[in-house]
Each structure stands twice: as C-alpha cells, then as structure tokens.
Amino acid sequence: MTNVQSLTKLNKQEYEQHWEKWHEKREDAIKTPYGWLSLRSIDWLEDGKKIKIDGFPGLWGQSGNAVTYYPEEGKTVINRDQIISEPKVIVVDNVEDVNVEDFYYEGVRAQLIKRIGSTKKFAVRQRDPESKFRKNFTGFPHFEPDENWVLPARYEPLDHWSNITTKAVTAGLSHNETQIGNLYFKYRDKDYRFVVFQGHNDDSGWLKKRPRNR
C-alpha cells in the first residue's frame, strides 16, 4: 500500500507513472475471464419452483434455504472438479450475501449466489469469457492524473461493525455491506467522510464452509 507521504514526494513524471500502473492493474482486474465484463445474465429463483436458465443445461430449484441443481442427461457440467451426474442439494442457512457454488459448462460459469437485500434470496449468475463486453472493452473513461488530488486522510475504525444496505447496478437488488470504519479528509476547507466497507471478492465461490451434503 502506498501512503500519501510517499506520493507527495514524487515529481510529476513519477506520479503519472505510478498512476498508470495502478490504472492498468484496475483494468486488468475487470478483464479477467470471469470478471464483471463477462456477466451474461442473472436469473432469480422462486421458492417452491424449478426453473430452466437460457444457455445453461439442467434445472434449478429452491426450497427455503436449500437449492437443488438437476443435471441434464448428455451434458457435462462440472462442480468442484467433479461431473454432476445426479441432483446436488446446497443448503445456505447463514444470513449474509454469499457467492455459493460455481458450475461450469463449455467454459461458461453459472454461479449460485445468495443476496439477502432482495425480495428473492437466490439467483444464478452466468459469466462467459467470450462475452462481447469483455471482447470489446477498450478501457475505463477517466480524467488525466492530477497530483493535486493526493489528499491526506484519517481512518477511524468502528468499535462495533455495522450493516448498511446499499443500492446495486441491477434493478430490484440491494447489497448488505459491513461498515468497518470511516475515512475523514478535508478539501478546500470542507470536511468529507468516506464509509469504509469490509472487503470481499465477488468473483470466487463460497469457500467458508462446505454444503451439508458434502
């Protein structure tokens, strides 16, 4: 991590080089095969029903906090490095946003996710490395780097973490984030505060605990 003292010691050329490396790293992260640019669809499950998702074999059914994937005969779907040959039941009874399980078919990932900030609990999110958005991505629009925006800030952790509901890019969906502190800084004699959330990795599957049937 680079602190503000080291940044302010850089000359203009050094600062621009530092910013370019950061910017390149940010774009590389979103261009990963299963990053946000690969998003193809998000299909919400309904309690008590089975649904078919376009572009991915098999059926998905929800019963309370249990989701069952029903494979399709003749189609090779991989989960945890194993071919799914019979229905797989996944129980997720914890109360938090979770990326649960990854299923793969011909390079496409169907990821079961749980989102408690929604009218429905579970969805299947498809990501395709061959997505047109990933292939056609030419970079983030941005302002030119300006060292005048390097500002000192003070971080204050919370004694007790707090849950905050935030909006999402998908209509009808919100996220429950965990606030762990605040970041305070001053700009042109005005005080500002940034809320600091606990970090998480949206790309990976659920590794904290195994489903009960495993």
PDB file of C-alpha atoms in Angstrom:
ATOM      1  CA  MET A   1       0.000   0.000   0.000  1.00  0.00           C
ATOM      2  CA  THR A   2       1.288   3.465  -0.935  1.00  0.00           C
ATOM      3  CA  ASN A   3       0.835   6.226   1.649  1.00  0.00           C
ATOM      4  CA  VAL A   4       0.249   9.897   0.978  1.00  0.00           C
ATOM      5  CA  GLN A   5       3.723  10.916   2.170  1.00  0.00           C
ATOM      6  CA  SER A   6       5.461   8.793  -0.441  1.00  0.00           C
ATOM      7  CA  LEU A   7       3.131  10.043  -3.202  1.00  0.00           C
ATOM      8  CA  THR A   8       3.727  13.705  -2.434  1.00  0.00           C
ATOM      9  CA  LYS A   9       7.482  13.151  -2.772  1.00  0.00           C
ATOM     10  CA  LEU A  10       7.090  12.055  -6.400  1.00  0.00           C
ATOM     11  CA  ASN A  11       7.684  14.508  -9.218  1.00  0.00           C
ATOM     12  CA  LYS A  12       5.041  14.907 -11.945  1.00  0.00           C
ATOM     13  CA  GLN A  13       6.514  12.215 -14.212  1.00  0.00           C
ATOM     14  CA  GLU A  14       6.941   9.733 -11.352  1.00  0.00           C
ATOM     15  CA  TYR A  15       3.401  10.354 -10.153  1.00  0.00           C
ATOM     16  CA  GLU A  16       1.943   9.790 -13.622  1.00  0.00           C
ATOM     17  CA  GLN A  17       3.902   6.532 -13.954  1.00  0.00           C
ATOM     18  CA  HIS A  18       2.638   5.401 -10.550  1.00  0.00           C
ATOM     19  CA  TRP A  19      -0.941   6.235 -11.546  1.00  0.00           C
ATOM     20  CA  GLU A  20      -0.620   4.406 -14.870  1.00  0.00           C
ATOM     21  CA  LYS A  21       0.478   1.225 -13.084  1.00  0.00           C
ATOM     22  CA  TRP A  22      -2.495   1.486 -10.715  1.00  0.00           C
ATOM     23  CA  HIS A  23      -4.900   2.153 -13.593  1.00  0.00           C
ATOM     24  CA  GLU A  24      -3.552  -0.761 -15.616  1.00  0.00           C
ATOM     25  CA  LYS A  25      -3.927  -3.091 -12.633  1.00  0.00           C
ATOM     26  CA  ARG A  26      -7.550  -1.966 -12.160  1.00  0.00           C
ATOM     27  CA  GLU A  27      -8.407  -2.628 -15.800  1.00  0.00           C
ATOM     28  CA  ASP A  28      -6.644  -5.997 -15.763  1.00  0.00           C
ATOM     29  CA  ALA A  29      -8.795  -6.999 -12.781  1.00  0.00           C
ATOM     30  CA  ILE A  30     -12.071  -6.296 -14.547  1.00  0.00           C
ATOM     31  CA  LYS A  31     -10.888  -8.025 -17.742  1.00  0.00           C
ATOM     32  CA  THR A  32     -10.307 -11.400 -16.071  1.00  0.00           C
ATOM     33  CA  PRO A  33     -12.143 -14.307 -17.756  1.00  0.00           C
ATOM     34  CA  TYR A  34     -14.905 -14.368 -15.131  1.00  0.00           C
ATOM     35  CA  GLY A  35     -14.795 -10.712 -14.104  1.00  0.00           C
ATOM     36  CA  TRP A  36     -17.651  -8.208 -14.367  1.00  0.00           C
ATOM     37  CA  LEU A  37     -17.276  -7.795 -18.132  1.00  0.00           C
ATOM     38  CA  SER A  38     -18.128 -11.469 -18.601  1.00  0.00           C
ATOM     39  CA  LEU A  39     -21.575 -11.109 -16.998  1.00  0.00           C
ATOM     40  CA  ARG A  40     -24.236 -12.689 -19.229  1.00  0.00           C
ATOM     41  CA  SER A  41     -27.353 -12.970 -17.064  1.00  0.00           C
ATOM     42  CA  ILE A  42     -28.781 -13.051 -13.535  1.00  0.00           C
ATOM     43  CA  ASP A  43     -31.823 -15.289 -13.045  1.00  0.00           C
ATOM     44  CA  TRP A  44     -33.686 -15.249  -9.721  1.00  0.00           C
ATOM     45  CA  LEU A  45     -35.023 -18.468  -8.219  1.00  0.00           C
ATOM     46  CA  GLU A  46     -38.501 -18.769  -6.735  1.00  0.00           C
ATOM     47  CA  ASP A  47     -39.207 -20.749  -3.589  1.00  0.00           C
ATOM     48  CA  GLY A  48     -41.029 -23.968  -4.404  1.00  0.00           C
ATOM     49  CA  LYS A  49     -40.360 -23.823  -8.150  1.00  0.00           C
ATOM     50  CA  LYS A  50     -37.890 -25.243 -10.678  1.00  0.00           C
ATOM     51  CA  ILE A  51     -36.598 -23.053 -13.493  1.00  0.00           C
ATOM     52  CA  LYS A  52     -34.609 -23.514 -16.701  1.00  0.00           C
ATOM     53  CA  ILE A  53     -31.927 -20.934 -17.418  1.00  0.00           C
ATOM     54  CA  ASP A  54     -31.222 -19.950 -21.013  1.00  0.00           C
ATOM     55  CA  GLY A  55     -27.818 -21.096 -22.203  1.00  0.00           C
ATOM     56  CA  PHE A  56     -27.079 -23.495 -19.358  1.00  0.00           C
ATOM     57  CA  PRO A  57     -28.243 -27.135 -19.150  1.00  0.00           C
ATOM     58  CA  GLY A  58     -30.274 -28.540 -16.279  1.00  0.00           C
ATOM     59  CA  LEU A  59     -32.831 -27.134 -13.858  1.00  0.00           C
ATOM     60  CA  TRP A  60     -32.581 -25.125 -10.642  1.00  0.00           C
ATOM     61  CA  GLY A  61     -34.996 -25.476  -7.748  1.00  0.00           C
ATOM     62  CA  GLN A  62     -35.327 -23.681  -4.425  1.00  0.00           C
ATOM     63  CA  SER A  63     -36.941 -24.882  -1.216  1.00  0.00           C
ATOM     64  CA  GLY A  64     -36.373 -22.404   1.599  1.00  0.00           C
ATOM     65  CA  ASN A  65     -32.627 -22.162   2.191  1.00  0.00           C
ATOM     66  CA  ALA A  66     -31.901 -25.227   0.040  1.00  0.00           C
ATOM     67  CA  VAL A  67     -31.164 -25.017  -3.684  1.00  0.00           C
ATOM     68  CA  THR A  68     -31.004 -28.106  -5.886  1.00  0.00           C
ATOM     69  CA  TYR A  69     -29.284 -28.302  -9.265  1.00  0.00           C
ATOM     70  CA  TYR A  70     -30.734 -31.001 -11.526  1.00  0.00           C
ATOM     71  CA  PRO A  71     -28.291 -32.015 -14.296  1.00  0.00           C
ATOM     72  CA  GLU A  72     -29.367 -32.674 -17.883  1.00  0.00           C
ATOM     73  CA  GLU A  73     -28.571 -36.046 -19.396  1.00  0.00           C
ATOM     74  CA  GLY A  74     -25.826 -35.921 -22.006  1.00  0.00           C
ATOM     75  CA  LYS A  75     -24.462 -32.539 -20.850  1.00  0.00           C
ATOM     76  CA  THR A  76     -21.158 -32.313 -18.953  1.00  0.00           C
ATOM     77  CA  VAL A  77     -21.446 -29.835 -16.082  1.00  0.00           C
ATOM     78  CA  ILE A  78     -18.543 -29.521 -13.630  1.00  0.00           C
ATOM     79  CA  ASN A  79     -18.762 -28.533  -9.958  1.00  0.00           C
ATOM     80  CA  ARG A  80     -15.764 -28.725  -7.585  1.00  0.00           C
ATOM     81  CA  ASP A  81     -13.831 -30.593 -10.308  1.00  0.00           C
ATOM     82  CA  GLN A  82     -16.492 -33.306 -10.479  1.00  0.00           C
ATOM     83  CA  ILE A  83     -19.030 -34.078 -13.211  1.00  0.00           C
ATOM     84  CA  ILE A  84     -22.567 -33.633 -11.866  1.00  0.00           C
ATOM     85  CA  SER A  85     -24.469 -36.843 -12.606  1.00  0.00           C
ATOM     86  CA  GLU A  86     -27.280 -36.574 -10.043  1.00  0.00           C
ATOM     87  CA  PRO A  87     -29.170 -33.737  -8.310  1.00  0.00           C
ATOM     88  CA  LYS A  88     -26.977 -31.687  -5.994  1.00  0.00           C
ATOM     89  CA  VAL A  89     -28.535 -30.083  -2.901  1.00  0.00           C
ATOM     90  CA  ILE A  90     -26.883 -26.985  -1.421  1.00  0.00           C
ATOM     91  CA  VAL A  91     -28.060 -25.579   1.918  1.00  0.00           C
ATOM     92  CA  VAL A  92     -27.197 -21.955   2.739  1.00  0.00           C
ATOM     93  CA  ASP A  93     -28.751 -21.010   6.071  1.00  0.00           C
ATOM     94  CA  ASN A  94     -26.452 -18.138   7.052  1.00  0.00           C
ATOM     95  CA  VAL A  95     -27.814 -14.576   6.885  1.00  0.00           C
ATOM     96  CA  GLU A  96     -25.370 -12.717   4.630  1.00  0.00           C
ATOM     97  CA  ASP A  97     -24.574 -12.102   0.977  1.00  0.00           C
ATOM     98  CA  VAL A  98     -22.707 -15.145  -0.348  1.00  0.00           C
ATOM     99  CA  ASN A  99     -21.340 -16.371  -3.677  1.00  0.00           C
ATOM    100  CA  VAL A 100     -22.146 -20.022  -3.063  1.00  0.00           C
ATOM    101  CA  GLU A 101     -21.166 -22.533  -5.758  1.00  0.00           C
ATOM    102  CA  ASP A 102     -19.693 -22.475  -9.270  1.00  0.00           C
ATOM    103  CA  PHE A 103     -20.942 -24.751 -12.058  1.00  0.00           C
ATOM    104  CA  TYR A 104     -19.180 -24.858 -15.459  1.00  0.00           C
ATOM    105  CA  TYR A 105     -20.459 -25.855 -18.886  1.00  0.00           C
ATOM    106  CA  GLU A 106     -18.307 -25.388 -22.002  1.00  0.00           C
ATOM    107  CA  GLY A 107     -16.386 -22.537 -20.363  1.00  0.00           C
ATOM    108  CA  VAL A 108     -19.477 -20.710 -19.066  1.00  0.00           C
ATOM    109  CA  ARG A 109     -19.786 -20.328 -15.294  1.00  0.00           C
ATOM    110  CA  ALA A 110     -23.169 -20.469 -13.593  1.00  0.00           C
ATOM    111  CA  GLN A 111     -22.691 -19.234 -10.046  1.00  0.00           C
ATOM    112  CA  LEU A 112     -25.324 -19.717  -7.371  1.00  0.00           C
ATOM    113  CA  ILE A 113     -25.492 -16.568  -5.238  1.00  0.00           C
ATOM    114  CA  LYS A 114     -27.454 -15.540  -2.151  1.00  0.00           C
ATOM    115  CA  ARG A 115     -28.472 -11.919  -1.656  1.00  0.00           C
ATOM    116  CA  ILE A 116     -30.409 -11.048   1.481  1.00  0.00           C
ATOM    117  CA  GLY A 117     -31.038  -7.463   0.332  1.00  0.00           C
ATOM    118  CA  SER A 118     -33.595  -8.636  -2.228  1.00  0.00           C
ATOM    119  CA  THR A 119     -37.217  -9.747  -2.326  1.00  0.00           C
ATOM    120  CA  LYS A 120     -35.851 -13.114  -3.525  1.00  0.00           C
ATOM    121  CA  LYS A 121     -32.944 -14.890  -1.855  1.00  0.00           C
ATOM    122  CA  PHE A 122     -31.156 -16.889  -4.529  1.00  0.00           C
ATOM    123  CA  ALA A 123     -30.084 -16.293  -8.105  1.00  0.00           C
ATOM    124  CA  VAL A 124     -27.901 -17.938 -10.724  1.00  0.00           C
ATOM    125  CA  ARG A 125     -25.384 -15.584 -12.314  1.00  0.00           C
ATOM    126  CA  GLN A 126     -23.873 -16.619 -15.645  1.00  0.00           C
ATOM    127  CA  ARG A 127     -20.464 -15.408 -16.763  1.00  0.00           C
ATOM    128  CA  ASP A 128     -18.980 -16.069 -20.178  1.00  0.00           C
ATOM    129  CA  PRO A 129     -15.312 -15.337 -21.005  1.00  0.00           C
ATOM    130  CA  GLU A 130     -16.433 -14.887 -24.642  1.00  0.00           C
ATOM    131  CA  SER A 131     -18.790 -12.066 -23.678  1.00  0.00           C
ATOM    132  CA  LYS A 132     -18.986  -9.220 -26.188  1.00  0.00           C
ATOM    133  CA  PHE A 133     -18.477  -6.759 -23.337  1.00  0.00           C
ATOM    134  CA  ARG A 134     -15.160  -8.364 -22.423  1.00  0.00           C
ATOM    135  CA  LYS A 135     -14.033  -8.636 -26.032  1.00  0.00           C
ATOM    136  CA  ASN A 136     -14.972  -5.039 -26.875  1.00  0.00           C
ATOM    137  CA  PHE A 137     -13.646  -3.417 -23.696  1.00  0.00           C
ATOM    138  CA  THR A 138     -11.230  -0.619 -24.584  1.00  0.00           C
ATOM    139  CA  GLY A 139     -10.635   0.819 -21.125  1.00  0.00           C
ATOM    140  CA  PHE A 140     -12.299   2.985 -18.490  1.00  0.00           C
ATOM    141  CA  PRO A 141     -13.008   6.625 -19.366  1.00  0.00           C
ATOM    142  CA  HIS A 142     -11.006   8.754 -16.949  1.00  0.00           C
ATOM    143  CA  PHE A 143      -9.567  12.136 -16.169  1.00  0.00           C
ATOM    144  CA  GLU A 144      -5.862  12.696 -16.545  1.00  0.00           C
ATOM    145  CA  PRO A 145      -3.956  12.010 -13.303  1.00  0.00           C
ATOM    146  CA  ASP A 146      -3.532  15.079 -11.132  1.00  0.00           C
ATOM    147  CA  GLU A 147      -1.287  15.034  -8.075  1.00  0.00           C
ATOM    148  CA  ASN A 148      -3.426  17.819  -6.560  1.00  0.00           C
ATOM    149  CA  TRP A 149      -5.932  15.104  -5.686  1.00  0.00           C
ATOM    150  CA  VAL A 150      -3.480  13.349  -3.401  1.00  0.00           C
ATOM    151  CA  LEU A 151      -5.042  14.223  -0.053  1.00  0.00           C
ATOM    152  CA  PRO A 152      -4.150  13.129   3.490  1.00  0.00           C
ATOM    153  CA  ALA A 153      -6.921  11.276   5.311  1.00  0.00           C
ATOM    154  CA  ARG A 154      -7.563   9.887   8.781  1.00  0.00           C
ATOM    155  CA  TYR A 155      -9.018   6.420   9.232  1.00  0.00           C
ATOM    156  CA  GLU A 156     -11.108   5.671  12.319  1.00  0.00           C
ATOM    157  CA  PRO A 157     -12.236   2.040  12.813  1.00  0.00           C
ATOM    158  CA  LEU A 158     -15.632   1.357  14.364  1.00  0.00           C
ATOM    159  CA  ASP A 159     -15.718  -0.277  17.784  1.00  0.00           C
ATOM    160  CA  HIS A 160     -18.689  -2.314  16.555  1.00  0.00           C
ATOM    161  CA  TRP A 161     -19.130  -3.088  12.873  1.00  0.00           C
ATOM    162  CA  SER A 162     -22.404  -2.013  11.305  1.00  0.00           C
ATOM    163  CA  ASN A 163     -24.555  -3.428   8.484  1.00  0.00           C
ATOM    164  CA  ILE A 164     -25.536  -0.936   5.774  1.00  0.00           C
ATOM    165  CA  THR A 165     -27.853  -1.526   2.804  1.00  0.00           C
ATOM    166  CA  THR A 166     -26.587  -0.095  -0.477  1.00  0.00           C
ATOM    167  CA  LYS A 167     -28.078   0.037  -3.954  1.00  0.00           C
ATOM    168  CA  ALA A 168     -26.847  -2.234  -6.751  1.00  0.00           C
ATOM    169  CA  VAL A 169     -26.491  -1.838 -10.507  1.00  0.00           C
ATOM    170  CA  THR A 170     -29.219  -4.465 -11.036  1.00  0.00           C
ATOM    171  CA  ALA A 171     -32.816  -3.239 -10.659  1.00  0.00           C
ATOM    172  CA  GLY A 172     -34.616  -4.629  -7.618  1.00  0.00           C
ATOM    173  CA  LEU A 173     -31.395  -5.670  -5.904  1.00  0.00           C
ATOM    174  CA  SER A 174     -29.542  -4.175  -2.949  1.00  0.00           C
ATOM    175  CA  HIS A 175     -26.430  -5.223  -1.049  1.00  0.00           C
ATOM    176  CA  ASN A 176     -25.927  -5.589   2.686  1.00  0.00           C
ATOM    177  CA  GLU A 177     -22.398  -4.338   3.313  1.00  0.00           C
ATOM    178  CA  THR A 178     -20.428  -4.372   6.557  1.00  0.00           C
ATOM    179  CA  GLN A 179     -19.074  -0.974   7.595  1.00  0.00           C
ATOM    180  CA  ILE A 180     -15.814  -1.302   9.487  1.00  0.00           C
ATOM    181  CA  GLY A 181     -14.811   2.350   9.799  1.00  0.00           C
ATOM    182  CA  ASN A 182     -14.741   5.870   8.348  1.00  0.00           C
ATOM    183  CA  LEU A 183     -12.177   7.807   6.357  1.00  0.00           C
ATOM    184  CA  TYR A 184     -12.033  11.569   7.002  1.00  0.00           C
ATOM    185  CA  PHE A 185     -10.355  14.172   4.813  1.00  0.00           C
ATOM    186  CA  LYS A 186     -10.537  17.864   4.003  1.00  0.00           C
ATOM    187  CA  TYR A 187     -10.768  19.501   0.567  1.00  0.00           C
ATOM    188  CA  ARG A 188     -10.897  23.277   0.047  1.00  0.00           C
ATOM    189  CA  ASP A 189     -11.649  23.837   3.727  1.00  0.00           C
ATOM    190  CA  LYS A 190     -14.622  21.459   3.715  1.00  0.00           C
ATOM    191  CA  ASP A 191     -14.718  18.214   5.676  1.00  0.00           C
ATOM    192  CA  TYR A 192     -15.682  14.951   3.989  1.00  0.00           C
ATOM    193  CA  ARG A 193     -16.253  11.394   5.147  1.00  0.00           C
ATOM    194  CA  PHE A 194     -15.983   8.104   3.252  1.00  0.00           C
ATOM    195  CA  VAL A 195     -17.589   4.973   4.658  1.00  0.00           C
ATOM    196  CA  VAL A 196     -15.174   2.017   4.650  1.00  0.00           C
ATOM    197  CA  PHE A 197     -16.670  -1.417   3.955  1.00  0.00           C
ATOM    198  CA  GLN A 198     -15.202  -4.813   4.669  1.00  0.00           C
ATOM    199  CA  GLY A 199     -13.516  -6.121   1.539  1.00  0.00           C
ATOM    200  CA  HIS A 200     -14.803  -9.144  -0.347  1.00  0.00           C
ATOM    201  CA  ASN A 201     -14.130 -10.921  -3.612  1.00  0.00           C
ATOM    202  CA  ASP A 202     -17.143 -11.064  -5.879  1.00  0.00           C
ATOM    203  CA  ASP A 203     -15.500 -13.440  -8.319  1.00  0.00           C
ATOM    204  CA  SER A 204     -14.913 -16.514  -6.155  1.00  0.00           C
ATOM    205  CA  GLY A 205     -17.274 -19.222  -4.976  1.00  0.00           C
ATOM    206  CA  TRP A 206     -18.261 -19.970  -1.391  1.00  0.00           C
ATOM    207  CA  LEU A 207     -15.267 -21.386   0.439  1.00  0.00           C
ATOM    208  CA  LYS A 208     -16.070 -20.546   4.067  1.00  0.00           C
ATOM    209  CA  LYS A 209     -17.939 -23.761   4.713  1.00  0.00           C
ATOM    210  CA  ARG A 210     -18.963 -26.818   2.741  1.00  0.00           C
ATOM    211  CA  PRO A 211     -22.608 -27.578   1.909  1.00  0.00           C
ATOM    212  CA  ARG A 212     -24.137 -30.049   4.337  1.00  0.00           C
ATOM    213  CA  ASN A 213     -24.303 -32.874   1.813  1.00  0.00           C
ATOM    214  CA  ARG A 214     -20.540 -32.779   1.183  1.00  0.00           C
TER     215      ARG A 214
END
